[in-house]
mmCIF file of C-alpha atoms and ligand atoms in Angstrom:
data_model
loop_
_atom_site.group_PDB
_atom_site.id
_atom_site.type_symbol
_atom_site.label_atom_id
_atom_site.label_comp_id
_atom_site.label_asym_id
_atom_site.label_seq_id
_atom_site.Cartn_x
_atom_site.Cartn_y
_atom_site.Cartn_z
ATOM 1 C CA MET A 1 -124.046 -95.785 187.939
ATOM 2 C CA LEU A 2 -120.880 -97.808 187.686
ATOM 3 C CA GLU A 3 -121.347 -98.241 183.942
ATOM 4 C CA ARG A 4 -121.209 -94.510 183.386
ATOM 5 C CA GLU A 5 -118.061 -94.318 185.484
ATOM 6 C CA ASN A 6 -116.456 -96.903 183.185
ATOM 7 C CA TYR A 7 -116.926 -94.657 180.206
ATOM 8 C CA LYS A 8 -115.680 -91.513 181.883
ATOM 9 C CA ALA A 9 -112.415 -91.343 179.968
ATOM 10 C CA LEU A 10 -114.300 -91.238 176.668
ATOM 11 C CA ILE A 11 -115.587 -87.861 177.738
ATOM 12 C CA THR A 12 -112.850 -86.395 179.879
ATOM 13 C CA ASN A 13 -110.230 -87.018 177.197
ATOM 14 C CA ALA A 14 -112.244 -85.639 174.306
ATOM 15 C CA ARG A 15 -110.263 -82.984 172.509
ATOM 16 C CA ARG A 16 -112.418 -82.146 169.488
ATOM 17 C CA ILE A 17 -115.935 -81.468 170.665
ATOM 18 C CA VAL A 18 -119.105 -80.591 168.761
ATOM 19 C CA ILE A 19 -121.757 -78.855 170.858
ATOM 20 C CA LYS A 20 -125.250 -78.387 169.529
ATOM 21 C CA VAL A 21 -127.613 -75.961 171.219
ATOM 22 C CA GLY A 22 -131.315 -76.018 170.515
ATOM 23 C CA THR A 23 -133.693 -73.136 169.989
ATOM 24 C CA SER A 24 -135.600 -73.923 173.180
ATOM 25 C CA THR A 25 -132.343 -73.449 175.094
ATOM 26 C CA LEU A 26 -131.301 -70.264 173.311
ATOM 27 C CA THR A 27 -134.603 -68.423 173.463
ATOM 28 C CA HIS A 28 -137.087 -67.389 176.136
ATOM 29 C CA SER A 29 -140.694 -68.491 175.850
ATOM 30 C CA THR A 30 -141.303 -65.060 174.293
ATOM 31 C CA GLY A 31 -139.135 -66.083 171.366
ATOM 32 C CA LYS A 32 -136.460 -63.482 172.193
ATOM 33 C CA LEU A 33 -132.884 -64.667 172.689
ATOM 34 C CA ASN A 34 -131.914 -65.654 176.228
ATOM 35 C CA LEU A 35 -128.829 -63.471 176.484
ATOM 36 C CA GLN A 36 -127.771 -64.604 179.910
ATOM 37 C CA LEU A 37 -127.746 -68.206 178.826
ATOM 38 C CA ILE A 38 -125.875 -67.471 175.608
ATOM 39 C CA GLU A 39 -123.347 -65.502 177.660
ATOM 40 C CA LYS A 40 -122.743 -68.511 179.912
ATOM 41 C CA LEU A 41 -122.495 -70.814 176.935
ATOM 42 C CA VAL A 42 -119.898 -68.611 175.271
ATOM 43 C CA ARG A 43 -117.887 -68.413 178.485
ATOM 44 C CA GLN A 44 -117.833 -72.190 178.863
ATOM 45 C CA LEU A 45 -116.844 -72.720 175.236
ATOM 46 C CA THR A 46 -114.036 -70.193 175.451
ATOM 47 C CA ASP A 47 -112.856 -71.870 178.610
ATOM 48 C CA LEU A 48 -112.598 -75.148 176.689
ATOM 49 C CA ARG A 49 -110.526 -73.372 174.075
ATOM 50 C CA TYR A 50 -108.222 -72.146 176.839
ATOM 51 C CA GLN A 51 -107.717 -75.807 177.778
ATOM 52 C CA ASP A 52 -106.570 -76.399 174.215
ATOM 53 C CA LYS A 53 -109.716 -78.267 173.244
ATOM 54 C CA GLN A 54 -111.182 -77.716 169.808
ATOM 55 C CA VAL A 55 -114.767 -76.548 169.868
ATOM 56 C CA LEU A 56 -117.413 -76.483 167.132
ATOM 57 C CA LEU A 57 -120.778 -74.950 167.909
ATOM 58 C CA VAL A 58 -123.849 -76.078 166.006
ATOM 59 C CA THR A 59 -126.480 -73.522 166.820
ATOM 60 C CA SER A 60 -130.185 -73.357 166.168
ATOM 61 C CA GLY A 61 -132.187 -70.260 166.877
ATOM 62 C CA ALA A 62 -132.133 -68.459 163.533
ATOM 63 C CA VAL A 63 -135.820 -68.994 162.890
ATOM 64 C CA GLY A 64 -136.546 -68.381 166.602
ATOM 65 C CA ALA A 65 -134.567 -65.120 166.728
ATOM 66 C CA GLY A 66 -136.148 -63.969 163.466
ATOM 67 C CA MET A 67 -139.594 -64.693 164.887
ATOM 68 C CA GLY A 68 -138.787 -62.610 167.941
ATOM 69 C CA LYS A 69 -137.568 -59.721 165.812
ATOM 70 C CA LEU A 70 -140.540 -59.898 163.477
ATOM 71 C CA GLY A 71 -142.947 -60.140 166.407
ATOM 72 C CA LEU A 72 -144.282 -63.556 165.372
ATOM 73 C CA ARG A 73 -145.688 -65.579 168.282
ATOM 74 C CA GLU A 74 -146.154 -68.864 166.426
ATOM 75 C CA LYS A 75 -143.722 -70.811 164.286
ATOM 76 C CA PRO A 76 -144.255 -69.828 160.639
ATOM 77 C CA LYS A 77 -146.130 -72.490 158.696
ATOM 78 C CA THR A 78 -144.967 -71.890 155.138
ATOM 79 C CA MET A 79 -141.457 -72.433 153.855
ATOM 80 C CA PRO A 80 -140.942 -68.849 152.562
ATOM 81 C CA GLU A 81 -142.040 -67.459 155.937
ATOM 82 C CA LYS A 82 -139.675 -69.752 157.828
ATOM 83 C CA GLN A 83 -136.872 -68.848 155.446
ATOM 84 C CA ALA A 84 -137.579 -65.154 155.834
ATOM 85 C CA ALA A 85 -137.514 -65.512 159.629
ATOM 86 C CA ALA A 86 -134.220 -67.429 159.384
ATOM 87 C CA ALA A 87 -132.740 -64.723 157.144
ATOM 88 C CA VAL A 88 -133.549 -62.095 159.762
ATOM 89 C CA GLY A 89 -132.560 -64.287 162.704
ATOM 90 C CA GLN A 90 -129.255 -65.738 161.490
ATOM 91 C CA GLY A 91 -127.681 -62.284 161.422
ATOM 92 C CA ILE A 92 -128.937 -61.512 164.918
ATOM 93 C CA LEU A 93 -127.617 -64.807 166.183
ATOM 94 C CA MET A 94 -124.159 -64.304 164.695
ATOM 95 C CA HIS A 95 -124.026 -60.743 165.905
ATOM 96 C CA ILE A 96 -124.557 -61.896 169.500
ATOM 97 C CA TYR A 97 -122.040 -64.739 169.254
ATOM 98 C CA GLU A 98 -119.450 -62.509 167.588
ATOM 99 C CA LYS A 99 -119.904 -59.853 170.258
ATOM 100 C CA LEU A 100 -119.727 -62.222 173.225
ATOM 101 C CA PHE A 101 -116.876 -64.399 171.963
ATOM 102 C CA SER A 102 -114.818 -61.357 171.050
ATOM 103 C CA GLU A 103 -115.102 -60.093 174.631
ATOM 104 C CA TYR A 104 -112.889 -63.067 175.490
ATOM 105 C CA GLY A 105 -110.699 -62.586 172.436
ATOM 106 C CA GLN A 106 -112.030 -65.717 170.795
ATOM 107 C CA VAL A 107 -112.340 -65.622 167.005
ATOM 108 C CA VAL A 108 -115.433 -67.239 165.491
ATOM 109 C CA ALA A 109 -116.504 -68.158 161.958
ATOM 110 C CA GLN A 110 -119.881 -68.817 160.403
ATOM 111 C CA LEU A 111 -120.664 -71.880 158.300
ATOM 112 C CA LEU A 112 -124.087 -72.453 156.814
ATOM 113 C CA LEU A 113 -124.477 -75.956 155.437
ATOM 114 C CA THR A 114 -127.046 -77.820 153.387
ATOM 115 C CA ARG A 115 -127.427 -81.563 152.968
ATOM 116 C CA PRO A 116 -125.737 -81.774 149.527
ATOM 117 C CA ASP A 117 -122.658 -80.166 151.081
ATOM 118 C CA LEU A 118 -122.127 -83.365 153.024
ATOM 119 C CA ALA A 119 -123.623 -85.920 150.643
ATOM 120 C CA ASP A 120 -121.226 -85.246 147.795
ATOM 121 C CA ARG A 121 -117.714 -86.544 148.526
ATOM 122 C CA ARG A 122 -115.915 -83.570 147.003
ATOM 123 C CA ARG A 123 -118.063 -81.038 148.830
ATOM 124 C CA PHE A 124 -117.805 -83.121 152.000
ATOM 125 C CA LEU A 125 -114.006 -82.963 151.807
ATOM 126 C CA ASN A 126 -114.154 -79.287 151.037
ATOM 127 C CA ALA A 127 -116.324 -78.563 154.091
ATOM 128 C CA ARG A 128 -114.072 -80.779 156.185
ATOM 129 C CA ASN A 129 -110.915 -79.029 155.049
ATOM 130 C CA THR A 130 -112.417 -75.643 155.784
ATOM 131 C CA LEU A 131 -113.443 -76.713 159.274
ATOM 132 C CA LEU A 132 -110.084 -78.335 160.028
ATOM 133 C CA THR A 133 -108.292 -75.220 158.827
ATOM 134 C CA LEU A 134 -110.421 -73.086 161.145
ATOM 135 C CA LEU A 135 -109.702 -75.423 164.070
ATOM 136 C CA ASN A 136 -105.989 -75.269 163.317
ATOM 137 C CA LYS A 137 -106.235 -71.516 163.481
ATOM 138 C CA GLU A 138 -107.912 -71.810 166.905
ATOM 139 C CA VAL A 139 -111.203 -70.436 165.584
ATOM 140 C CA VAL A 140 -114.580 -71.622 166.895
ATOM 141 C CA PRO A 141 -116.756 -72.505 163.868
ATOM 142 C CA ILE A 142 -120.418 -71.656 164.415
ATOM 143 C CA ILE A 143 -122.571 -73.819 162.203
ATOM 144 C CA ASN A 144 -126.233 -73.804 161.241
ATOM 145 C CA GLU A 145 -128.292 -75.127 158.401
ATOM 146 C CA ASN A 146 -128.544 -72.671 155.521
ATOM 147 C CA ASP A 147 -132.258 -72.305 156.225
ATOM 148 C CA THR A 148 -132.757 -69.319 153.987
ATOM 149 C CA VAL A 149 -131.976 -71.011 150.704
ATOM 150 C CA VAL A 150 -132.394 -74.714 151.213
ATOM 151 C CA VAL A 151 -135.400 -76.398 149.622
ATOM 152 C CA GLU A 152 -137.463 -78.984 151.515
ATOM 153 C CA GLU A 153 -135.979 -82.059 149.829
ATOM 154 C CA LEU A 154 -132.435 -80.956 150.624
ATOM 155 C CA ARG A 155 -132.907 -80.043 154.260
ATOM 156 C CA PHE A 156 -131.259 -81.685 157.243
ATOM 157 C CA GLY A 157 -134.515 -80.610 158.851
ATOM 158 C CA ASP A 158 -133.212 -80.406 162.370
ATOM 159 C CA ASN A 159 -129.944 -79.425 163.926
ATOM 160 C CA ASP A 160 -129.588 -82.626 165.966
ATOM 161 C CA THR A 161 -128.949 -84.477 162.718
ATOM 162 C CA LEU A 162 -126.739 -81.644 161.498
ATOM 163 C CA GLY A 163 -124.738 -81.807 164.748
ATOM 164 C CA ALA A 164 -124.140 -85.546 164.361
ATOM 165 C CA LEU A 165 -123.112 -85.179 160.720
ATOM 166 C CA VAL A 166 -120.725 -82.361 161.584
ATOM 167 C CA ALA A 167 -119.235 -84.513 164.359
ATOM 168 C CA GLY A 168 -118.598 -87.237 161.756
ATOM 169 C CA LEU A 169 -117.312 -84.709 159.262
ATOM 170 C CA VAL A 170 -114.508 -83.571 161.558
ATOM 171 C CA ASP A 171 -113.943 -86.934 163.354
ATOM 172 C CA ALA A 172 -114.978 -85.367 166.647
ATOM 173 C CA ASP A 173 -114.232 -87.132 169.922
ATOM 174 C CA LEU A 174 -117.548 -86.141 171.466
ATOM 175 C CA LEU A 175 -120.937 -84.722 170.509
ATOM 176 C CA ILE A 176 -123.012 -82.865 173.084
ATOM 177 C CA LEU A 177 -126.664 -82.015 172.399
ATOM 178 C CA LEU A 178 -127.934 -79.330 174.739
ATOM 179 C CA SER A 179 -131.677 -79.246 175.051
ATOM 180 C CA ASP A 180 -134.404 -78.168 177.481
ATOM 181 C CA ILE A 181 -134.563 -81.648 178.994
ATOM 182 C CA ASP A 182 -132.059 -83.385 181.300
ATOM 183 C CA GLY A 183 -131.599 -86.387 179.014
ATOM 184 C CA LEU A 184 -133.485 -89.496 177.954
ATOM 185 C CA TYR A 185 -136.082 -90.643 180.496
ATOM 186 C CA THR A 186 -137.841 -93.951 181.017
ATOM 187 C CA GLY A 187 -141.103 -92.036 180.514
ATOM 188 C CA ASP A 188 -142.285 -88.479 179.944
ATOM 189 C CA PRO A 189 -141.109 -86.579 183.057
ATOM 190 C CA ARG A 190 -143.725 -83.872 182.439
ATOM 191 C CA LYS A 191 -146.511 -86.435 182.818
ATOM 192 C CA ASP A 192 -145.063 -89.389 184.680
ATOM 193 C CA GLU A 193 -143.535 -88.738 188.099
ATOM 194 C CA ASN A 194 -141.849 -92.153 188.134
ATOM 195 C CA ALA A 195 -139.903 -91.382 184.978
ATOM 196 C CA ARG A 196 -136.178 -91.862 185.597
ATOM 197 C CA LEU A 197 -133.237 -90.402 183.725
ATOM 198 C CA ILE A 198 -131.230 -93.037 181.825
ATOM 199 C CA PRO A 199 -127.519 -92.280 182.442
ATOM 200 C CA VAL A 200 -126.038 -94.577 179.783
ATOM 201 C CA VAL A 201 -127.374 -96.087 176.571
ATOM 202 C CA GLU A 202 -125.154 -98.860 175.278
ATOM 203 C CA GLU A 203 -127.362 -99.833 172.372
ATOM 204 C CA ILE A 204 -130.272 -98.144 170.650
ATOM 205 C CA THR A 205 -132.872 -100.872 170.978
ATOM 206 C CA THR A 206 -136.477 -100.574 169.791
ATOM 207 C CA GLU A 207 -137.343 -99.976 173.444
ATOM 208 C CA ILE A 208 -135.027 -96.955 173.600
ATOM 209 C CA GLN A 209 -136.467 -95.717 170.353
ATOM 210 C CA GLY A 210 -139.941 -96.103 171.783
ATOM 211 C CA LEU A 211 -139.022 -93.837 174.701
ATOM 212 C CA ALA A 212 -138.240 -90.995 172.359
ATOM 213 C CA GLY A 213 -141.783 -90.008 171.434
ATOM 214 C CA SER A 214 -141.902 -87.309 168.816
ATOM 215 C CA GLU A 215 -142.903 -84.045 170.408
ATOM 216 C CA GLY A 216 -140.710 -81.015 169.875
ATOM 217 C CA SER A 217 -141.055 -77.625 171.463
ATOM 218 C CA LYS A 218 -142.831 -74.522 170.226
ATOM 219 C CA PHE A 219 -139.801 -72.919 168.598
ATOM 220 C CA GLY A 220 -137.291 -75.668 167.765
ATOM 221 C CA SER A 221 -137.884 -78.596 165.478
ATOM 222 C CA GLY A 222 -136.209 -81.390 167.422
ATOM 223 C CA GLY A 223 -137.750 -83.356 170.264
ATOM 224 C CA MET A 224 -136.261 -86.614 171.519
ATOM 225 C CA ALA A 225 -136.847 -88.550 168.278
ATOM 226 C CA THR A 226 -134.356 -86.463 166.296
ATOM 227 C CA LYS A 227 -131.862 -86.811 169.155
ATOM 228 C CA ILE A 228 -132.050 -90.569 168.960
ATOM 229 C CA SER A 229 -131.563 -90.406 165.176
ATOM 230 C CA ALA A 230 -128.539 -88.188 165.805
ATOM 231 C CA ALA A 231 -127.226 -90.696 168.364
ATOM 232 C CA LYS A 232 -127.403 -93.439 165.741
ATOM 233 C CA ILE A 233 -125.298 -91.414 163.323
ATOM 234 C CA ALA A 234 -122.784 -90.511 166.031
ATOM 235 C CA ILE A 235 -122.347 -93.940 167.580
ATOM 236 C CA ASN A 236 -121.972 -95.556 164.177
ATOM 237 C CA ALA A 237 -119.207 -93.093 163.437
ATOM 238 C CA GLY A 238 -117.480 -94.124 166.673
ATOM 239 C CA ILE A 239 -118.371 -90.895 168.466
ATOM 240 C CA PRO A 240 -119.876 -90.808 171.972
ATOM 241 C CA MET A 241 -122.843 -88.469 172.426
ATOM 242 C CA VAL A 242 -124.360 -86.796 175.473
ATOM 243 C CA ILE A 243 -127.835 -85.257 175.741
ATOM 244 C CA ALA A 244 -128.052 -82.766 178.602
ATOM 245 C CA ASN A 245 -129.971 -79.748 179.824
ATOM 246 C CA GLY A 246 -128.511 -76.567 178.354
ATOM 247 C CA SER A 247 -130.219 -74.334 180.890
ATOM 248 C CA GLN A 248 -128.155 -75.745 183.757
ATOM 249 C CA PRO A 249 -125.288 -73.418 184.560
ATOM 250 C CA ASP A 250 -121.879 -74.902 183.846
ATOM 251 C CA ILE A 251 -123.369 -77.945 182.174
ATOM 252 C CA ILE A 252 -120.612 -78.283 179.580
ATOM 253 C CA ARG A 253 -117.866 -78.079 182.181
ATOM 254 C CA GLU A 254 -119.648 -80.682 184.295
ATOM 255 C CA ILE A 255 -120.041 -83.058 181.375
ATOM 256 C CA LEU A 256 -116.375 -82.754 180.467
ATOM 257 C CA MET A 257 -115.267 -83.338 184.039
ATOM 258 C CA GLY A 258 -117.028 -86.693 183.794
ATOM 259 C CA ALA A 259 -119.930 -85.829 186.114
ATOM 260 C CA GLN A 260 -122.961 -88.064 185.885
ATOM 261 C CA VAL A 261 -125.246 -85.643 184.063
ATOM 262 C CA GLY A 262 -127.479 -86.215 181.061
ATOM 263 C CA THR A 263 -127.609 -89.381 178.984
ATOM 264 C CA LEU A 264 -124.457 -90.779 177.416
ATOM 265 C CA PHE A 265 -124.676 -92.873 174.236
ATOM 266 C CA ILE A 266 -121.762 -95.248 173.860
ATOM 267 C CA PRO A 267 -120.258 -95.554 170.385
ATOM 268 C CA ARG A 268 -120.635 -98.947 168.751
ATOM 269 C CA GLU A 269 -116.915 -99.243 168.412
ATOM 270 C CA VAL A 270 -114.461 -96.463 168.913
ATOM 271 C CA LYS A 271 -112.396 -96.539 165.748
ATOM 272 C CA PRO A 272 -108.997 -97.823 166.820
ATOM 273 C CA HIS A 273 -107.116 -94.906 165.354
ATOM 274 C CA ALA A 274 -109.534 -92.341 166.751
ATOM 275 C CA ARG A 275 -109.470 -94.008 170.136
ATOM 276 C CA LYS A 276 -105.700 -94.245 170.228
ATOM 277 C CA SER A 277 -105.334 -90.696 169.107
ATOM 278 C CA TRP A 278 -107.481 -89.359 171.908
ATOM 279 C CA ILE A 279 -105.507 -91.423 174.378
ATOM 280 C CA ALA A 280 -102.225 -90.220 172.933
ATOM 281 C CA PHE A 281 -103.173 -86.589 172.577
ATOM 282 C CA GLY A 282 -105.910 -86.144 175.168
ATOM 283 C CA SER A 283 -104.795 -83.284 177.354
ATOM 284 C CA ASN A 284 -106.059 -84.693 180.621
ATOM 285 C CA ILE A 285 -103.100 -86.533 182.067
ATOM 286 C CA GLN A 286 -103.749 -87.432 185.698
ATOM 287 C CA GLY A 287 -100.564 -89.232 186.608
ATOM 288 C CA LYS A 288 -97.327 -90.827 185.562
ATOM 289 C CA LEU A 289 -95.964 -94.369 185.623
ATOM 290 C CA TRP A 290 -92.218 -95.067 185.486
ATOM 291 C CA VAL A 291 -91.467 -98.417 183.886
ATOM 292 C CA ASP A 292 -88.339 -100.481 183.530
ATOM 293 C CA ASP A 293 -86.625 -101.246 180.263
ATOM 294 C CA GLY A 294 -88.178 -104.692 179.906
ATOM 295 C CA ALA A 295 -91.683 -103.260 180.119
ATOM 296 C CA ARG A 296 -90.797 -100.426 177.760
ATOM 297 C CA LYS A 297 -89.522 -102.885 175.129
ATOM 298 C CA ALA A 298 -92.550 -105.155 175.563
ATOM 299 C CA ILE A 299 -94.844 -102.190 174.900
ATOM 300 C CA ILE A 300 -92.957 -100.568 172.053
ATOM 301 C CA THR A 301 -91.621 -103.603 170.200
ATOM 302 C CA ASN A 302 -94.190 -106.268 170.947
ATOM 303 C CA GLY A 303 -97.341 -104.191 171.472
ATOM 304 C CA LYS A 304 -97.909 -105.736 174.900
ATOM 305 C CA SER A 305 -100.037 -104.505 177.789
ATOM 306 C CA LEU A 306 -98.432 -102.903 180.825
ATOM 307 C CA LEU A 307 -98.273 -105.238 183.837
ATOM 308 C CA PRO A 308 -97.584 -104.269 187.466
ATOM 309 C CA SER A 309 -94.186 -106.002 187.467
ATOM 310 C CA GLY A 310 -92.698 -103.461 185.035
ATOM 311 C CA ILE A 311 -93.673 -100.385 187.061
ATOM 312 C CA PHE A 312 -91.225 -99.046 189.624
ATOM 313 C CA LYS A 313 -92.617 -95.635 190.506
ATOM 314 C CA ILE A 314 -95.895 -93.781 190.256
ATOM 315 C CA GLU A 315 -96.968 -90.178 190.587
ATOM 316 C CA GLY A 316 -100.320 -88.372 190.689
ATOM 317 C CA ILE A 317 -103.785 -88.916 192.037
ATOM 318 C CA PHE A 318 -105.841 -90.929 189.595
ATOM 319 C CA THR A 319 -108.573 -93.501 189.545
ATOM 320 C CA SER A 320 -109.220 -96.325 187.121
ATOM 321 C CA GLY A 321 -110.369 -94.920 183.790
ATOM 322 C CA HIS A 322 -107.987 -91.985 183.890
ATOM 323 C CA VAL A 323 -105.256 -91.436 181.336
ATOM 324 C CA VAL A 324 -101.682 -91.521 182.599
ATOM 325 C CA SER A 325 -98.363 -90.853 181.015
ATOM 326 C CA ILE A 326 -95.906 -93.768 180.762
ATOM 327 C CA VAL A 327 -92.236 -92.850 181.012
ATOM 328 C CA ASN A 328 -88.898 -94.708 180.932
ATOM 329 C CA SER A 329 -86.366 -94.685 183.764
ATOM 330 C CA GLU A 330 -85.030 -91.351 182.444
ATOM 331 C CA ASP A 331 -88.467 -89.755 182.781
ATOM 332 C CA VAL A 332 -89.013 -89.604 179.002
ATOM 333 C CA GLU A 333 -92.607 -90.182 177.990
ATOM 334 C CA PHE A 334 -93.132 -92.842 175.322
ATOM 335 C CA ALA A 335 -96.801 -93.809 175.752
ATOM 336 C CA ARG A 336 -100.082 -92.939 177.391
ATOM 337 C CA GLY A 337 -102.830 -95.226 178.509
ATOM 338 C CA ILE A 338 -106.017 -95.691 180.486
ATOM 339 C CA VAL A 339 -105.312 -97.307 183.848
ATOM 340 C CA ASN A 340 -107.322 -100.154 185.372
ATOM 341 C CA TYR A 341 -106.223 -99.417 188.951
ATOM 342 C CA ASN A 342 -106.168 -96.266 191.029
ATOM 343 C CA ALA A 343 -103.027 -94.666 192.431
ATOM 344 C CA GLN A 344 -103.251 -96.232 195.906
ATOM 345 C CA GLU A 345 -103.750 -99.710 194.478
ATOM 346 C CA LEU A 346 -100.862 -99.253 192.074
ATOM 347 C CA GLU A 347 -98.588 -98.046 194.846
ATOM 348 C CA LYS A 348 -99.159 -101.425 196.508
ATOM 349 C CA ILE A 349 -98.936 -103.738 193.491
ATOM 350 C CA LYS A 350 -96.147 -102.065 191.515
ATOM 351 C CA GLY A 351 -93.146 -104.320 190.914
ATOM 352 C CA ASN A 352 -95.170 -107.456 191.643
ATOM 353 C CA GLN A 353 -96.220 -110.387 189.486
ATOM 354 C CA CYS A 354 -99.876 -110.566 188.396
ATOM 355 C CA LYS A 355 -100.483 -113.586 190.555
ATOM 356 C CA GLU A 356 -99.572 -111.532 193.640
ATOM 357 C CA ILE A 357 -102.263 -108.872 193.012
ATOM 358 C CA VAL A 358 -105.011 -110.766 194.770
ATOM 359 C CA ASN A 359 -102.796 -111.460 197.823
ATOM 360 C CA ILE A 360 -101.846 -107.812 198.097
ATOM 361 C CA LEU A 361 -105.188 -106.116 197.423
ATOM 362 C CA GLY A 362 -107.532 -108.921 198.481
ATOM 363 C CA TYR A 363 -109.092 -108.828 194.990
ATOM 364 C CA LYS A 364 -108.010 -108.688 191.381
ATOM 365 C CA ASP A 365 -110.019 -107.016 188.631
ATOM 366 C CA TYR A 366 -107.369 -107.148 185.926
ATOM 367 C CA ASP A 367 -103.920 -108.554 185.257
ATOM 368 C CA GLU A 368 -102.979 -105.521 183.195
ATOM 369 C CA VAL A 369 -102.456 -102.083 184.675
ATOM 370 C CA VAL A 370 -102.983 -100.675 181.170
ATOM 371 C CA HIS A 371 -104.441 -102.983 178.552
ATOM 372 C CA ARG A 372 -102.789 -102.712 175.127
ATOM 373 C CA ASP A 373 -106.122 -101.689 173.560
ATOM 374 C CA ASN A 374 -106.058 -98.679 175.852
ATOM 375 C CA LEU A 375 -102.445 -97.803 175.258
ATOM 376 C CA ALA A 376 -101.085 -95.433 172.641
ATOM 377 C CA LEU A 377 -97.457 -94.748 171.767
ATOM 378 C CA ARG A 378 -96.144 -91.215 171.661
ATOM 379 C CA ILE A 379 -92.894 -91.782 169.828
HETATM 380 N N1 LIG B 401 -131.826 -74.331 161.683
HETATM 381 C C1 LIG B 401 -132.938 -73.942 162.499
HETATM 382 C C2 LIG B 401 -132.716 -72.551 163.102
HETATM 383 O O1 LIG B 401 -131.624 -72.092 163.206
HETATM 384 C C3 LIG B 401 -133.185 -74.845 163.667
HETATM 385 C C4 LIG B 401 -133.427 -76.275 163.388
HETATM 386 C C5 LIG B 401 -133.707 -76.997 164.719
HETATM 387 O O2 LIG B 401 -134.350 -76.407 165.594
HETATM 388 O O3 LIG B 401 -133.289 -78.151 164.886
HETATM 389 O O4 LIG B 401 -133.638 -71.919 163.515
#
């Protein structure tokens, strides 16, 4: 429980977010699109845009929607049949997204990718530049595999992998995989009533891999195994990933508020620049610390951590793990950082030497209020 809390800021500060939705989430068991769910999804994504987050949607459902339209009850077996279903379904899918997003005034774009688009450096950069341009223009890119034309050897095969590669392509801060299951369990929850949801995975061990099994659903091609493969790609690229249940109302909002839902995979190492940039530009500032000139110089010139002695005033209601703004005595912001103490604790220890912390609070978890690894300049 506590572990997940420690990683909260990774999620709540994410600005560029890739969300992948699976076929089983987007369609009813009849194969027809679940309009109510897609409606809710679109509303949540637009709401993120309104918070100035950048959103990329990786959507499955082309084959599923095509099946529904063509009246097919079972997943097509041959490649040409699948591709034909995708050709019918992709248009239906985009039509729905276009219609719903435009009700909120949100512009969307379609990108259909194949593996060589990301394998070749020049094409990779080209795809990246296109996506970054769309994000700059406040568009929500809607991405799927180009199922209709891609040949077997050049397929991503499943959109979990595609989602992770797209997250890497745009240096996303967070990847969310929405599925028809709450997250990774210690067993199969459909068969084993003792199966527990795993809230945090810090390392993908063989044991974790073993939990994945390989079963997918009737319409999608994923299952837990492809989600674990996606997690490997994401965490190696320094991107945290969450698996959660897409049929839960408001799931995306809950995840981004830092609620304990789904399974969070911790990146191996958040790339320093990526990490610092989400601290510096993450929109979720929960408070403000006023520091004296000595502390300001120590941070800016010597790259030091922020200690309680340099703080003379605090503002806001925050807990440890939140991002706060750091300002000079004239109220000019020069840095942001993740705090190790909550507002009440800081109110008591501000202006004091580190050695006093334990006398004042009765305990001491850290010397630093903001460690330099969690501090980013904004000058
Ligand atoms: N690209 C496929 C589709 O849109 C889905 C692949 C997957 O389910 O992972 O139908």
